mmCIF file with all atom_site columns, C-alpha atoms in Angstrom:
data_model
loop_
_atom_site.group_PDB
_atom_site.id
_atom_site.type_symbol
_atom_site.label_atom_id
_atom_site.label_alt_id
_atom_site.label_comp_id
_atom_site.label_asym_id
_atom_site.label_entity_id
_atom_site.label_seq_id
_atom_site.pdbx_PDB_ins_code
_atom_site.Cartn_x
_atom_site.Cartn_y
_atom_site.Cartn_z
_atom_site.occupancy
_atom_site.B_iso_or_equiv
_atom_site.pdbx_formal_charge
_atom_site.auth_seq_id
_atom_site.auth_comp_id
_atom_site.auth_asym_id
_atom_site.auth_atom_id
_atom_site.pdbx_PDB_model_num
ATOM 1  C CA . MET A 1 1  ? -0.021 -0.061  -0.096  1.00 0.00 ? 1  MET A CA 1
ATOM 2  C CA . LYS A 1 2  ? 2.990  2.369   0.866   1.00 0.00 ? 2  LYS A CA 1
ATOM 3  C CA . ASN A 1 3  ? 4.497  1.892   -2.927  1.00 0.00 ? 3  ASN A CA 1
ATOM 4  C CA . ASN A 1 4  ? 1.212  2.653   -4.283  1.00 0.00 ? 4  ASN A CA 1
ATOM 5  C CA . LYS A 1 5  ? 1.068  6.067   -2.531  1.00 0.00 ? 5  LYS A CA 1
ATOM 6  C CA . GLY A 1 6  ? 4.654  6.910   -3.357  1.00 0.00 ? 6  GLY A CA 1
ATOM 7  C CA . GLU A 1 7  ? 3.791  6.088   -6.955  1.00 0.00 ? 7  GLU A CA 1
ATOM 8  C CA . LEU A 1 8  ? 0.430  8.162   -6.681  1.00 0.00 ? 8  LEU A CA 1
ATOM 9  C CA . TYR A 1 9  ? 2.876  11.385  -5.841  1.00 0.00 ? 9  TYR A CA 1
ATOM 10 C CA . LEU A 1 10 ? 5.516  10.516  -8.200  1.00 0.00 ? 10 LEU A CA 1
ATOM 11 C CA . GLN A 1 11 ? 2.645  10.503  -10.956 1.00 0.00 ? 11 GLN A CA 1
ATOM 12 C CA . SER A 1 12 ? 1.534  14.179  -9.246  1.00 0.00 ? 12 SER A CA 1
ATOM 13 C CA . TYR A 1 13 ? 5.304  15.122  -9.258  1.00 0.00 ? 13 TYR A CA 1
ATOM 14 C CA . PRO A 1 14 ? 6.893  13.768  -11.829 1.00 0.00 ? 14 PRO A CA 1
ATOM 15 C CA . LYS A 1 15 ? 10.086 16.365  -12.023 1.00 0.00 ? 15 LYS A CA 1
ATOM 16 C CA . LEU A 1 16 ? 10.843 14.439  -8.589  1.00 0.00 ? 16 LEU A CA 1
ATOM 17 C CA . ARG A 1 17 ? 11.621 10.630  -10.383 1.00 0.00 ? 17 ARG A CA 1
ATOM 18 C CA . LYS A 1 18 ? 15.276 11.900  -10.547 1.00 0.00 ? 18 LYS A CA 1
ATOM 19 C CA . TRP A 1 19 ? 15.527 11.353  -6.624  1.00 0.00 ? 19 TRP A CA 1
ATOM 20 C CA . ILE A 1 20 ? 14.366 8.337   -7.242  1.00 0.00 ? 20 ILE A CA 1
ATOM 21 C CA . ASN A 1 21 ? 16.856 5.233   -7.975  1.00 0.00 ? 21 ASN A CA 1
ATOM 22 C CA . GLU A 1 22 ? 15.300 1.452   -9.183  1.00 0.00 ? 22 GLU A CA 1
ATOM 23 C CA . CYS A 1 23 ? 16.843 -1.628  -9.977  1.00 0.00 ? 23 CYS A CA 1
ATOM 24 C CA . GLN A 1 24 ? 17.170 -2.970  -12.929 1.00 0.00 ? 24 GLN A CA 1
ATOM 25 C CA . ILE A 1 25 ? 16.670 -6.521  -11.803 1.00 0.00 ? 25 ILE A CA 1
ATOM 26 C CA . CYS A 1 26 ? 14.186 -6.526  -9.208  1.00 0.00 ? 26 CYS A CA 1
ATOM 27 C CA . HIS A 1 27 ? 12.412 -2.956  -10.093 1.00 0.00 ? 27 HIS A CA 1
ATOM 28 C CA . SER A 1 28 ? 12.479 -1.969  -6.417  1.00 0.00 ? 28 SER A CA 1
ATOM 29 C CA . LYS A 1 29 ? 12.390 1.641   -5.795  1.00 0.00 ? 29 LYS A CA 1
ATOM 30 C CA . GLY A 1 30 ? 13.820 3.932   -3.873  1.00 0.00 ? 30 GLY A CA 1
ATOM 31 C CA . TYR A 1 31 ? 15.713 7.115   -3.048  1.00 0.00 ? 31 TYR A CA 1
ATOM 32 C CA . LYS A 1 32 ? 18.714 8.233   -3.845  1.00 0.00 ? 32 LYS A CA 1
ATOM 33 C CA . PRO A 1 33 ? 20.540 8.313   -0.309  1.00 0.00 ? 33 PRO A CA 1
ATOM 34 C CA . ASP A 1 34 ? 23.027 11.014  -0.940  1.00 0.00 ? 34 ASP A CA 1
ATOM 35 C CA . MET A 1 35 ? 18.925 13.142  -1.477  1.00 0.00 ? 35 MET A CA 1
ATOM 36 C CA . PRO A 1 36 ? 19.019 16.296  0.331   1.00 0.00 ? 36 PRO A CA 1
ATOM 37 C CA . LYS A 1 37 ? 17.165 17.338  3.129   1.00 0.00 ? 37 LYS A CA 1
ATOM 38 C CA . HIS A 1 38 ? 15.253 20.098  1.586   1.00 0.00 ? 38 HIS A CA 1
ATOM 39 C CA . ILE A 1 39 ? 15.085 18.848  -2.283  1.00 0.00 ? 39 ILE A CA 1
ATOM 40 C CA . ALA A 1 40 ? 13.100 22.131  -4.072  1.00 0.00 ? 40 ALA A CA 1
ATOM 41 C CA . ASN A 1 41 ? 13.119 24.701  -1.528  1.00 0.00 ? 41 ASN A CA 1
ATOM 42 C CA . PRO A 1 42 ? 13.672 25.370  2.327   1.00 0.00 ? 42 PRO A CA 1
ATOM 43 C CA . ASN A 1 43 ? 9.432  25.524  2.523   1.00 0.00 ? 43 ASN A CA 1
ATOM 44 C CA . SER A 1 44 ? 9.010  22.176  0.758   1.00 0.00 ? 44 SER A CA 1
ATOM 45 C CA . LEU A 1 45 ? 7.507  19.158  2.177   1.00 0.00 ? 45 LEU A CA 1
ATOM 46 C CA . ALA A 1 46 ? 8.416  17.033  -0.752  1.00 0.00 ? 46 ALA A CA 1
ATOM 47 C CA . GLY A 1 47 ? 11.751 15.788  0.370   1.00 0.00 ? 47 GLY A CA 1
ATOM 48 C CA . TYR A 1 48 ? 9.743  14.493  3.611   1.00 0.00 ? 48 TYR A CA 1
ATOM 49 C CA . PHE A 1 49 ? 6.683  13.029  1.548   1.00 0.00 ? 49 PHE A CA 1
ATOM 50 C CA . ILE A 1 50 ? 9.492  10.941  -0.782  1.00 0.00 ? 50 ILE A CA 1
ATOM 51 C CA . ARG A 1 51 ? 11.298 9.784   2.598   1.00 0.00 ? 51 ARG A CA 1
ATOM 52 C CA . LYS A 1 52 ? 8.034  8.705   3.925   1.00 0.00 ? 52 LYS A CA 1
ATOM 53 C CA . TYR A 1 53 ? 6.670  6.976   0.724   1.00 0.00 ? 53 TYR A CA 1
ATOM 54 C CA . PHE A 1 54 ? 10.351 4.996   -0.044  1.00 0.00 ? 54 PHE A CA 1
ATOM 55 C CA . LYS A 1 55 ? 13.011 4.190   1.437   1.00 0.00 ? 55 LYS A CA 1
ATOM 56 C CA . PRO A 1 56 ? 16.970 4.701   0.373   1.00 0.00 ? 56 PRO A CA 1
ATOM 57 C CA . LEU A 1 57 ? 17.738 2.530   -2.188  1.00 0.00 ? 57 LEU A CA 1
ATOM 58 C CA . GLU A 1 58 ? 21.501 2.495   -3.354  1.00 0.00 ? 58 GLU A CA 1
ATOM 59 C CA . VAL A 1 59 ? 22.184 1.351   -6.687  1.00 0.00 ? 59 VAL A CA 1
ATOM 60 C CA . ASN A 1 60 ? 25.820 0.981   -8.592  1.00 0.00 ? 60 ASN A CA 1
ATOM 61 C CA . GLU A 1 61 ? 26.617 2.110   -12.159 1.00 0.00 ? 61 GLU A CA 1
ATOM 62 C CA . MET A 1 62 ? 24.166 -0.108  -13.911 1.00 0.00 ? 62 MET A CA 1
ATOM 63 C CA . SER A 1 63 ? 21.397 0.456   -11.511 1.00 0.00 ? 63 SER A CA 1
ATOM 64 C CA . ILE A 1 64 ? 21.720 -3.002  -9.758  1.00 0.00 ? 64 ILE A CA 1
ATOM 65 C CA . CYS A 1 65 ? 20.723 -2.690  -6.419  1.00 0.00 ? 65 CYS A CA 1
ATOM 66 C CA . THR A 1 66 ? 23.247 -4.362  -3.650  1.00 0.00 ? 66 THR A CA 1
ATOM 67 C CA . GLN A 1 67 ? 20.984 -6.815  -2.795  1.00 0.00 ? 67 GLN A CA 1
ATOM 68 C CA . CYS A 1 68 ? 20.395 -8.584  -6.674  1.00 0.00 ? 68 CYS A CA 1
ATOM 69 C CA . ALA A 1 69 ? 24.245 -7.462  -7.534  1.00 0.00 ? 69 ALA A CA 1
ATOM 70 C CA . LYS A 1 70 ? 25.514 -9.706  -4.209  1.00 0.00 ? 70 LYS A CA 1
ATOM 71 C CA . PHE A 1 71 ? 22.970 -12.005 -5.676  1.00 0.00 ? 71 PHE A CA 1
ATOM 72 C CA . TYR A 1 72 ? 24.360 -12.360 -9.305  1.00 0.00 ? 72 TYR A CA 1
ATOM 73 C CA . SER A 1 73 ? 27.612 -12.163 -8.369  1.00 0.00 ? 73 SER A CA 1
ATOM 74 C CA . CYS A 1 74 ? 27.751 -15.273 -6.754  1.00 0.00 ? 74 CYS A CA 1
ATOM 75 C CA . LYS A 1 75 ? 25.993 -16.907 -9.712  1.00 0.00 ? 75 LYS A CA 1
ATOM 76 C CA . ASP A 1 76 ? 28.792 -18.349 -12.326 1.00 0.00 ? 76 ASP A CA 1
#
C-alpha cells in the first residue's frame, strides 16, 4: 500500500523522479541515499514525502541494487 502512495505521489510530481533509484533487475524503487533534506526549496515538503513513501536504495553504475548485485555475482 505504501508503494502505491509513492507512485501516486510521483505521478502528481513527475519532476521528483530524478531523486528515485530503480533496480534494473528486481525493479524495487527507493530514494537516492545522497538526496538532500530539502530538494525543492527550504519550505517544500517534497523530501519529507519521498522519505515517507520510499526507503533509501543504493544502486551501482548499472542501476542494480546491492542485493541483486550480491546475488548475481555469486552465480557463475
